[in-house]
Amino acid sequence: MILVKNIGLLVGIQPEGVHRLQGPEMSQTGTLENAWLLINNDCIDSFGDGIMPNADTIIDARGGMVMPAFCDSHTHLVYAGSRDGEFLDKLAGLSYEEIAKRGGGILNSSDLLHSTSEEELYRQSMVRVNEVLAKGTGTLEIKSGYGLNPEDELKMLRVIKRIKDTVPAQIKITFLGAHAIGRGYTHEGYVQEVIDMMPKASEYADFVDVFCDKGFFTVEDTARIMEEGKRFGLIPKIHANELAVSGGVQVGVQHGALSVDHLEQTTEAEIQALKGSGTMPTMLPGSSFFLGLPFGRARDFISAGLGVALASDYNPGSSPSGDMRFVMAMGCIKMRLTPVQAFNAVTINGAYAMGAGNNAGSITPGKRADLIITRPGWDLTKICYTYQTPFIHKVLLGGNTFMPE
Ligand code: NIG
Ligand code: FE
């Protein structure tokens, strides 16, 4: 048993069985002042504000805030090398699509990945994993999608699995074979190749994803790949409406996608399509910021009674950062969410969007003890307002203090 004592403010308390928040629910979270929290094995056992129970180990929160660790439901952080050359192209005025058309973009990462050994890919990716865990992420989704042929997609999936088996955080794995058309394939030939990869990919992955957008995969491709994924037990999560109103939201909802992500370009029709569904709209302010795209209309979604998740999209081309505190701050500063709404979007709703709502994302007995202990004097508003001042005192993952190598 581990006792966290002297908690100035415990934030993110939710009753058992609450796995996502929608509409007005997004504006509330349970709090407790002057609290303690007890950890048993790697889970939250109990908490309170009265007499403290006994424990073998004591962690002193020194009056800081304790909140659930971030749940980042959308990343591509396994990649090789860097795309800093394209960064300079972007500064010179080229758009994301123009860079992709010139052989840059996802295909550039796919070439780099092809010529990098599996060991080296693991090593480079672990630097980023350690970075984001130190910044307070406790549940993390990682996608394949820079392999774009059977051999290299499997190389990526093995690396993600190795990360999952190594780190103290919870990792969810997504097969994104349909990220771009692999080199040397026709469009149709590559869609068939993705279908053919499904049995092997499903040995590693929890989810199947498709980049359903202008210039990438069509609504028909997306439906076909989702259905094949489902045959092998994979749940769909879709990239939609980043570059254009793609129809990806509607097809995702129709085929039971757990989340539809990006949504920089959305109309009322997408909002209507999501109503009453189990699909979590997920917005990625890091890529809006980096690419200069519109920010998602999170407030309109919430006003329509929907929940919203925010994720980092950590990747070398459109969002080279996995800092979920910055994502939360952008949720406020650029999308005009309240700090509590932004907090729910990066914790409990993020957990839901990667099938971890049952064991992560809130302060609830039985959930994983993935916690951020802040320095004294912090609250949710201050995290978003003074958005670059260091605020973390300690990160606990599965009840243990996280110490990056
Ligand atoms: O989510 N939109 C597609 N995929 C990534 C970008 C990947 C890349 O440019 O390498 C994204 O933004
Ligand atoms: Fe993405």
Coordinates of C-alpha atoms and ligand atoms in Angstrom, one line a residue:
M1 CA 0.0 0.0 0.0
I2 CA 1.2 3.5 -0.9
L3 CA -0.4 6.6 0.7
V4 CA -0.2 9.9 -1.1
K5 CA -0.7 12.5 1.7
N6 CA -1.0 16.3 1.8
I7 CA -2.9 16.6 -1.4
G8 CA -4.0 20.3 -1.7
L9 CA -6.6 19.5 -4.3
L10 CA -7.6 16.1 -5.8
V11 CA -9.1 16.7 -9.2
G12 CA -10.9 14.3 -11.7
I13 CA -13.0 12.2 -9.3
Q14 CA -15.6 10.3 -11.1
P15 CA -18.0 7.5 -9.9
E16 CA -17.4 4.0 -11.1
G17 CA -18.9 3.2 -14.5
V18 CA -18.5 6.7 -15.9
H19 CA -16.3 6.2 -19.0
R20 CA -17.0 9.4 -21.0
L21 CA -18.5 12.8 -20.5
Q22 CA -20.8 14.5 -23.0
G23 CA -22.4 18.0 -23.4
P24 CA -22.9 19.7 -20.0
E25 CA -21.2 16.8 -18.2
M26 CA -17.9 18.0 -19.7
S27 CA -18.1 21.1 -17.5
Q28 CA -17.9 19.2 -14.3
T29 CA -15.3 17.2 -12.4
G30 CA -15.2 15.9 -8.9
T31 CA -12.7 17.6 -6.5
L32 CA -11.7 17.2 -2.9
E33 CA -9.5 19.6 -0.9
N34 CA -6.9 18.5 1.7
A35 CA -7.1 14.9 0.6
W36 CA -5.2 11.7 0.7
L37 CA -5.2 8.8 -1.8
L38 CA -4.3 5.2 -1.2
I39 CA -2.8 3.0 -3.9
N40 CA -2.9 -0.8 -3.8
N41 CA -0.7 -2.7 -6.2
D42 CA -0.9 -0.5 -9.3
C43 CA -4.5 0.8 -8.7
I44 CA -6.3 3.5 -6.9
D45 CA -7.8 1.9 -3.7
S46 CA -9.5 4.8 -2.0
F47 CA -9.3 8.5 -1.2
G48 CA -10.7 10.8 1.3
D49 CA -10.2 14.0 3.4
G50 CA -10.5 12.7 6.9
I51 CA -8.2 10.4 9.0
M52 CA -5.6 8.8 6.8
P53 CA -5.2 5.0 6.6
N54 CA -1.9 3.3 7.4
A55 CA 0.5 2.4 4.5
D56 CA 4.0 0.9 4.0
T57 CA 5.1 3.8 1.8
I58 CA 4.2 7.5 2.0
I59 CA 4.5 10.0 -0.8
D60 CA 4.2 13.6 0.3
A61 CA 2.3 15.7 -2.3
R62 CA 3.4 18.9 -0.3
G63 CA 0.0 20.6 -0.9
G64 CA 0.2 20.1 -4.7
M65 CA -2.8 19.1 -6.9
V66 CA -3.2 15.5 -7.8
M67 CA -4.9 14.7 -11.1
P68 CA -5.2 11.6 -13.4
A69 CA -2.3 11.3 -15.9
F70 CA -3.1 12.4 -19.5
C71 CA -4.6 9.9 -21.9
D72 CA -3.2 10.6 -25.4
S73 CA -5.5 8.7 -27.8
H74 CA -3.8 9.6 -31.1
T75 CA 0.0 9.5 -31.8
H76 CA 2.4 8.4 -34.5
L77 CA 5.5 8.6 -32.3
V78 CA 7.2 5.6 -33.7
Y79 CA 9.1 7.0 -36.7
A80 CA 12.6 7.1 -38.0
G81 CA 14.8 10.2 -38.4
S82 CA 13.4 13.6 -38.8
R83 CA 11.5 15.8 -41.3
D84 CA 13.2 19.0 -40.5
G85 CA 13.9 19.7 -44.2
E86 CA 10.2 19.8 -44.8
F87 CA 9.8 22.2 -41.9
L88 CA 12.0 24.6 -43.8
D89 CA 9.9 24.0 -47.0
K90 CA 6.8 24.8 -44.9
L91 CA 8.4 28.0 -43.7
A92 CA 9.1 28.9 -47.4
G93 CA 5.4 28.7 -48.0
L94 CA 4.6 25.1 -49.2
S95 CA 1.4 23.5 -47.8
Y96 CA 1.2 20.0 -46.2
E97 CA -0.4 18.7 -49.4
E98 CA 2.3 20.3 -51.7
I99 CA 5.0 18.8 -49.6
A100 CA 3.3 15.4 -49.8
K101 CA 3.0 15.7 -53.6
R102 CA 6.7 16.3 -54.0
G103 CA 7.5 12.9 -52.3
G104 CA 7.8 14.4 -48.9
G105 CA 5.4 13.9 -46.1
I106 CA 4.3 10.4 -45.1
L107 CA 6.3 8.7 -47.9
N108 CA 9.5 10.5 -46.8
S109 CA 9.0 8.9 -43.3
S110 CA 8.3 5.6 -44.9
D111 CA 11.6 5.7 -46.8
L112 CA 13.5 6.7 -43.6
L113 CA 11.8 3.9 -41.7
H114 CA 12.6 1.3 -44.4
S115 CA 16.4 2.1 -44.1
T116 CA 16.4 2.1 -40.3
S117 CA 17.0 -1.1 -38.3
E118 CA 14.3 -2.3 -36.0
E119 CA 16.6 -1.8 -33.0
E120 CA 17.4 1.7 -34.0
L121 CA 13.7 2.5 -34.6
Y122 CA 12.9 1.3 -31.1
R123 CA 15.7 3.3 -29.6
Q124 CA 14.7 6.6 -31.4
S125 CA 11.0 6.0 -30.5
M126 CA 11.8 5.3 -26.8
V127 CA 13.3 8.7 -26.5
R128 CA 9.9 10.2 -27.4
V129 CA 8.0 7.8 -25.2
N130 CA 10.1 8.7 -22.2
E131 CA 9.7 12.4 -23.0
V132 CA 5.9 12.2 -23.0
L133 CA 5.6 10.0 -19.9
A134 CA 7.8 12.5 -18.0
K135 CA 5.3 15.2 -19.2
G136 CA 2.5 13.3 -17.6
T137 CA 1.0 10.9 -20.2
G138 CA -0.1 7.6 -18.6
T139 CA -2.1 6.0 -21.4
L140 CA -0.8 6.3 -24.9
E141 CA -2.0 5.1 -28.3
I142 CA 0.6 4.6 -31.0
K143 CA -0.1 3.9 -34.7
S144 CA 1.8 2.1 -37.4
G145 CA 1.5 3.7 -40.8
Y146 CA 5.1 4.6 -41.9
G147 CA 5.8 1.1 -43.1
L148 CA 3.3 1.0 -46.1
N149 CA 4.3 -2.5 -47.1
P150 CA 3.8 -5.8 -45.2
E151 CA 7.3 -6.1 -43.9
D152 CA 7.8 -2.6 -42.7
E153 CA 4.3 -2.3 -41.2
L154 CA 5.0 -5.4 -39.1
K155 CA 8.4 -4.0 -38.1
M156 CA 6.5 -0.9 -36.7
L157 CA 4.0 -3.1 -35.0
R158 CA 6.7 -5.2 -33.3
V159 CA 8.4 -2.0 -32.1
I160 CA 5.2 -0.7 -30.7
K161 CA 4.6 -4.0 -29.0
R162 CA 8.1 -3.9 -27.5
I163 CA 7.4 -0.4 -26.2
K164 CA 4.2 -1.7 -24.7
D165 CA 6.0 -4.6 -23.0
T166 CA 8.8 -2.3 -21.6
V167 CA 7.2 0.9 -20.3
P168 CA 5.1 1.3 -17.1
A169 CA 2.4 3.3 -19.0
Q170 CA -0.6 1.7 -20.7
I171 CA 0.0 1.4 -24.5
K172 CA -2.8 0.9 -27.1
I173 CA -1.8 -0.2 -30.6
T174 CA -3.4 0.9 -33.9
F175 CA -2.8 -0.6 -37.4
L176 CA -2.7 2.3 -39.8
G177 CA -1.6 0.5 -42.9
A178 CA -3.9 2.9 -44.8
H179 CA -2.0 6.0 -44.1
A180 CA -0.8 6.7 -47.6
I181 CA -0.4 4.6 -50.8
G182 CA 2.9 2.7 -50.4
R183 CA 5.6 3.2 -53.0
G184 CA 5.3 1.0 -56.1
Y185 CA 1.6 0.2 -55.6
T186 CA -1.5 1.4 -57.5
H187 CA -4.3 2.8 -55.3
E188 CA -6.4 -0.4 -55.6
G189 CA -3.4 -2.7 -55.3
Y190 CA -2.4 -1.0 -52.0
V191 CA -5.9 -1.1 -50.5
Q192 CA -5.9 -4.9 -51.3
E193 CA -2.5 -5.2 -49.6
V194 CA -3.8 -3.5 -46.5
I195 CA -6.7 -6.0 -46.4
D196 CA -4.2 -8.8 -46.8
M197 CA -2.1 -7.5 -43.9
M198 CA -5.1 -7.6 -41.5
P199 CA -4.6 -11.2 -40.1
K200 CA -0.9 -10.5 -39.1
A201 CA -1.5 -7.0 -38.0
S202 CA -4.3 -8.1 -35.7
E203 CA -1.9 -10.2 -33.7
Y204 CA -0.5 -6.9 -32.4
A205 CA -3.1 -4.2 -32.8
D206 CA -6.2 -3.2 -30.9
F207 CA -7.5 -0.8 -33.5
V208 CA -7.6 -0.3 -37.3
D209 CA -7.3 3.2 -38.7
V210 CA -7.6 4.8 -42.2
F211 CA -6.6 8.3 -43.4
C212 CA -10.0 9.1 -45.0
D213 CA -9.2 12.4 -46.7
K214 CA -8.7 14.2 -50.0
G215 CA -5.8 12.7 -51.9
F216 CA -5.5 9.7 -49.5
F217 CA -8.3 7.0 -49.0
T218 CA -11.9 7.2 -50.1
V219 CA -15.0 6.6 -48.1
E220 CA -15.4 3.2 -49.9
D221 CA -11.8 2.2 -49.1
T222 CA -12.4 3.2 -45.5
A223 CA -15.6 1.2 -45.2
R224 CA -13.9 -1.9 -46.7
I225 CA -10.8 -1.7 -44.5
M226 CA -12.9 -1.1 -41.3
E227 CA -15.1 -4.1 -42.0
E228 CA -12.0 -6.3 -42.7
G229 CA -10.4 -5.1 -39.4
K230 CA -13.6 -5.9 -37.5
R231 CA -13.5 -9.5 -38.9
F232 CA -10.2 -9.8 -37.1
G233 CA -11.3 -8.2 -33.8
L234 CA -9.9 -4.7 -34.5
I235 CA -12.1 -1.7 -33.6
P236 CA -12.0 1.2 -36.1
K237 CA -10.6 4.7 -35.3
I238 CA -10.6 7.0 -38.3
H239 CA -8.6 10.0 -39.5
A240 CA -11.2 12.3 -41.1
N241 CA -11.8 15.9 -42.2
E242 CA -8.3 17.2 -41.8
L243 CA -7.8 18.4 -45.4
A244 CA -11.4 18.4 -46.6
V245 CA -15.0 17.5 -45.6
S246 CA -14.2 13.9 -46.5
G247 CA -17.3 11.9 -45.4
G248 CA -15.0 10.1 -43.0
V249 CA -17.1 11.0 -39.9
Q250 CA -20.3 9.6 -41.4
V251 CA -18.7 6.4 -42.6
G252 CA -16.8 6.0 -39.2
V253 CA -20.1 6.4 -37.3
Q254 CA -21.9 3.9 -39.6
H255 CA -19.2 1.3 -39.1
G256 CA -19.0 1.7 -35.3
A257 CA -15.7 3.6 -35.1
L258 CA -14.7 4.3 -31.5
S259 CA -13.3 7.7 -32.5
V260 CA -13.1 10.0 -35.5
D261 CA -10.1 12.2 -35.3
H262 CA -8.8 15.6 -36.7
L263 CA -12.1 17.3 -37.7
E264 CA -10.5 20.6 -38.6
Q265 CA -13.1 20.8 -41.4
T266 CA -16.5 20.1 -40.1
T267 CA -20.1 21.2 -40.9
E268 CA -23.4 20.7 -39.1
A269 CA -23.8 17.4 -40.9
E270 CA -20.9 15.8 -39.0
I271 CA -22.2 17.0 -35.7
Q272 CA -25.6 15.5 -36.5
A273 CA -24.0 12.2 -37.6
L274 CA -22.2 11.9 -34.3
K275 CA -25.3 12.4 -32.1
G276 CA -26.4 9.3 -30.3
S277 CA -23.4 7.3 -31.4
G278 CA -20.6 5.7 -29.4
T279 CA -18.0 7.5 -31.5
M280 CA -15.8 10.1 -29.7
P281 CA -15.0 13.1 -31.8
T282 CA -11.3 13.8 -31.2
M283 CA -9.5 17.0 -32.1
L284 CA -5.8 17.5 -32.5
P285 CA -5.0 21.2 -31.9
G286 CA -1.2 20.5 -32.3
S287 CA -1.7 19.9 -36.0
S288 CA -4.0 22.9 -36.4
F289 CA -1.3 25.0 -34.7
F290 CA 1.6 23.5 -36.7
L291 CA 0.0 23.5 -40.1
G292 CA -2.0 26.7 -39.7
L293 CA -5.3 24.9 -40.1
P294 CA -8.6 25.9 -38.5
F295 CA -9.0 24.6 -34.9
G296 CA -11.8 22.1 -34.4
R297 CA -15.2 23.5 -33.4
A298 CA -15.2 21.8 -30.0
R299 CA -17.6 24.2 -28.4
D300 CA -20.2 23.6 -31.1
F301 CA -19.9 19.8 -30.5
I302 CA -20.3 20.2 -26.8
S303 CA -23.3 22.6 -27.2
A304 CA -24.9 19.8 -29.4
G305 CA -24.6 17.5 -26.4
L306 CA -21.5 15.6 -27.6
G307 CA -18.3 14.7 -25.8
V308 CA -14.9 15.8 -27.2
A309 CA -11.4 14.3 -26.7
L310 CA -8.2 16.2 -27.4
A311 CA -5.0 14.3 -28.4
S312 CA -1.5 15.3 -29.5
D313 CA -1.1 13.6 -32.9
Y314 CA 2.6 13.4 -32.1
N315 CA 4.2 12.8 -35.5
P316 CA 7.1 14.2 -37.6
G317 CA 5.0 16.0 -40.3
S318 CA 2.0 17.8 -38.8
S319 CA 2.5 17.8 -35.0
P320 CA 6.0 17.3 -33.7
S321 CA 5.1 17.5 -30.1
G322 CA 3.4 15.1 -27.6
D323 CA 3.0 17.6 -24.9
M324 CA -0.6 17.1 -23.6
R325 CA -0.4 20.1 -21.2
F326 CA 0.1 22.3 -24.3
V327 CA -2.8 20.4 -26.0
M328 CA -4.9 21.2 -23.0
A329 CA -3.8 24.9 -23.0
M330 CA -4.6 25.2 -26.8
G331 CA -8.0 23.7 -26.0
C332 CA -8.6 26.8 -23.9
I333 CA -6.6 29.4 -25.8
K334 CA -7.5 28.5 -29.4
M335 CA -10.7 26.5 -29.0
R336 CA -12.2 28.4 -26.1
L337 CA -12.9 25.4 -23.9
T338 CA -13.0 26.0 -20.2
P339 CA -10.1 24.5 -18.3
V340 CA -12.4 21.8 -16.9
Q341 CA -13.7 20.9 -20.3
A342 CA -10.1 20.8 -21.7
F343 CA -9.1 18.6 -18.7
N344 CA -11.9 16.2 -19.3
A345 CA -11.0 16.1 -23.0
V346 CA -7.3 15.1 -22.3
T347 CA -8.2 12.6 -19.5
I348 CA -11.5 10.6 -19.3
N349 CA -12.6 11.3 -22.9
G350 CA -9.1 10.5 -24.3
A351 CA -9.3 7.2 -22.3
Y352 CA -12.7 6.4 -23.9
A353 CA -11.4 7.2 -27.4
M354 CA -8.8 4.3 -27.0
G355 CA -10.9 1.8 -25.1
A356 CA -9.3 2.6 -21.7
G357 CA -12.3 4.3 -20.1
N358 CA -12.7 1.3 -17.8
N359 CA -9.2 1.7 -16.2
A360 CA -7.8 5.2 -16.8
G361 CA -8.7 8.8 -17.1
S362 CA -10.2 9.6 -13.7
I363 CA -9.7 9.3 -10.0
T364 CA -11.9 6.3 -9.4
P365 CA -11.2 3.3 -7.1
G366 CA -10.0 0.3 -9.2
K367 CA -8.5 2.5 -12.0
R368 CA -4.8 2.5 -12.7
A369 CA -2.8 4.8 -10.3
D370 CA -1.4 6.9 -13.1
L371 CA -1.2 10.3 -11.5
I372 CA 0.3 13.7 -11.8
I373 CA 1.4 15.4 -8.6
T374 CA 1.9 19.1 -9.2
R375 CA 4.1 21.5 -7.5
P376 CA 2.2 23.4 -4.7
G377 CA -0.3 26.1 -5.7
W378 CA -1.4 24.7 -9.1
D379 CA -5.0 24.3 -10.3
L380 CA -6.5 23.4 -13.8
T381 CA -6.8 27.1 -14.8
K382 CA -3.2 27.9 -14.0
I383 CA -2.0 24.9 -16.0
C384 CA -3.7 26.4 -19.1
Y385 CA -3.1 30.1 -18.4
T386 CA 0.7 30.1 -17.5
Y387 CA 1.0 27.4 -20.1
Q388 CA 4.7 27.0 -20.2
T389 CA 5.7 27.2 -16.5
P390 CA 6.8 23.8 -15.2
F391 CA 4.1 22.4 -13.0
I392 CA 4.9 18.7 -12.4
H393 CA 6.4 17.6 -9.2
K394 CA 6.1 13.8 -9.8
V395 CA 4.4 11.4 -12.2
L396 CA 3.2 8.1 -10.9
L397 CA 2.6 5.3 -13.3
G398 CA 0.9 2.2 -11.9
G399 CA 1.6 3.7 -8.5
N400 CA 5.4 3.9 -9.0
T401 CA 7.3 7.2 -9.5
F402 CA 8.3 7.5 -13.1
M403 CA 12.0 8.0 -13.7
P404 CA 13.0 8.2 -17.3
E405 CA 16.4 6.7 -18.2
Ligands
NIG1 O1 -2.5 12.7 -38.3 N1 -3.1 13.0 -41.3 C1 -2.4 12.0 -41.4 N2 -1.4 11.6 -40.6 C2 -0.7 12.4 -39.7 C3 0.4 13.1 -40.3 C4 1.5 12.2 -40.6 C5 2.7 12.8 -41.2 O2 2.7 13.8 -41.9 O3 3.7 12.1 -41.1 C6 -1.6 13.3 -39.0 O4 -1.6 14.5 -39.1
FE2 FE -2.8 11.3 -37.1

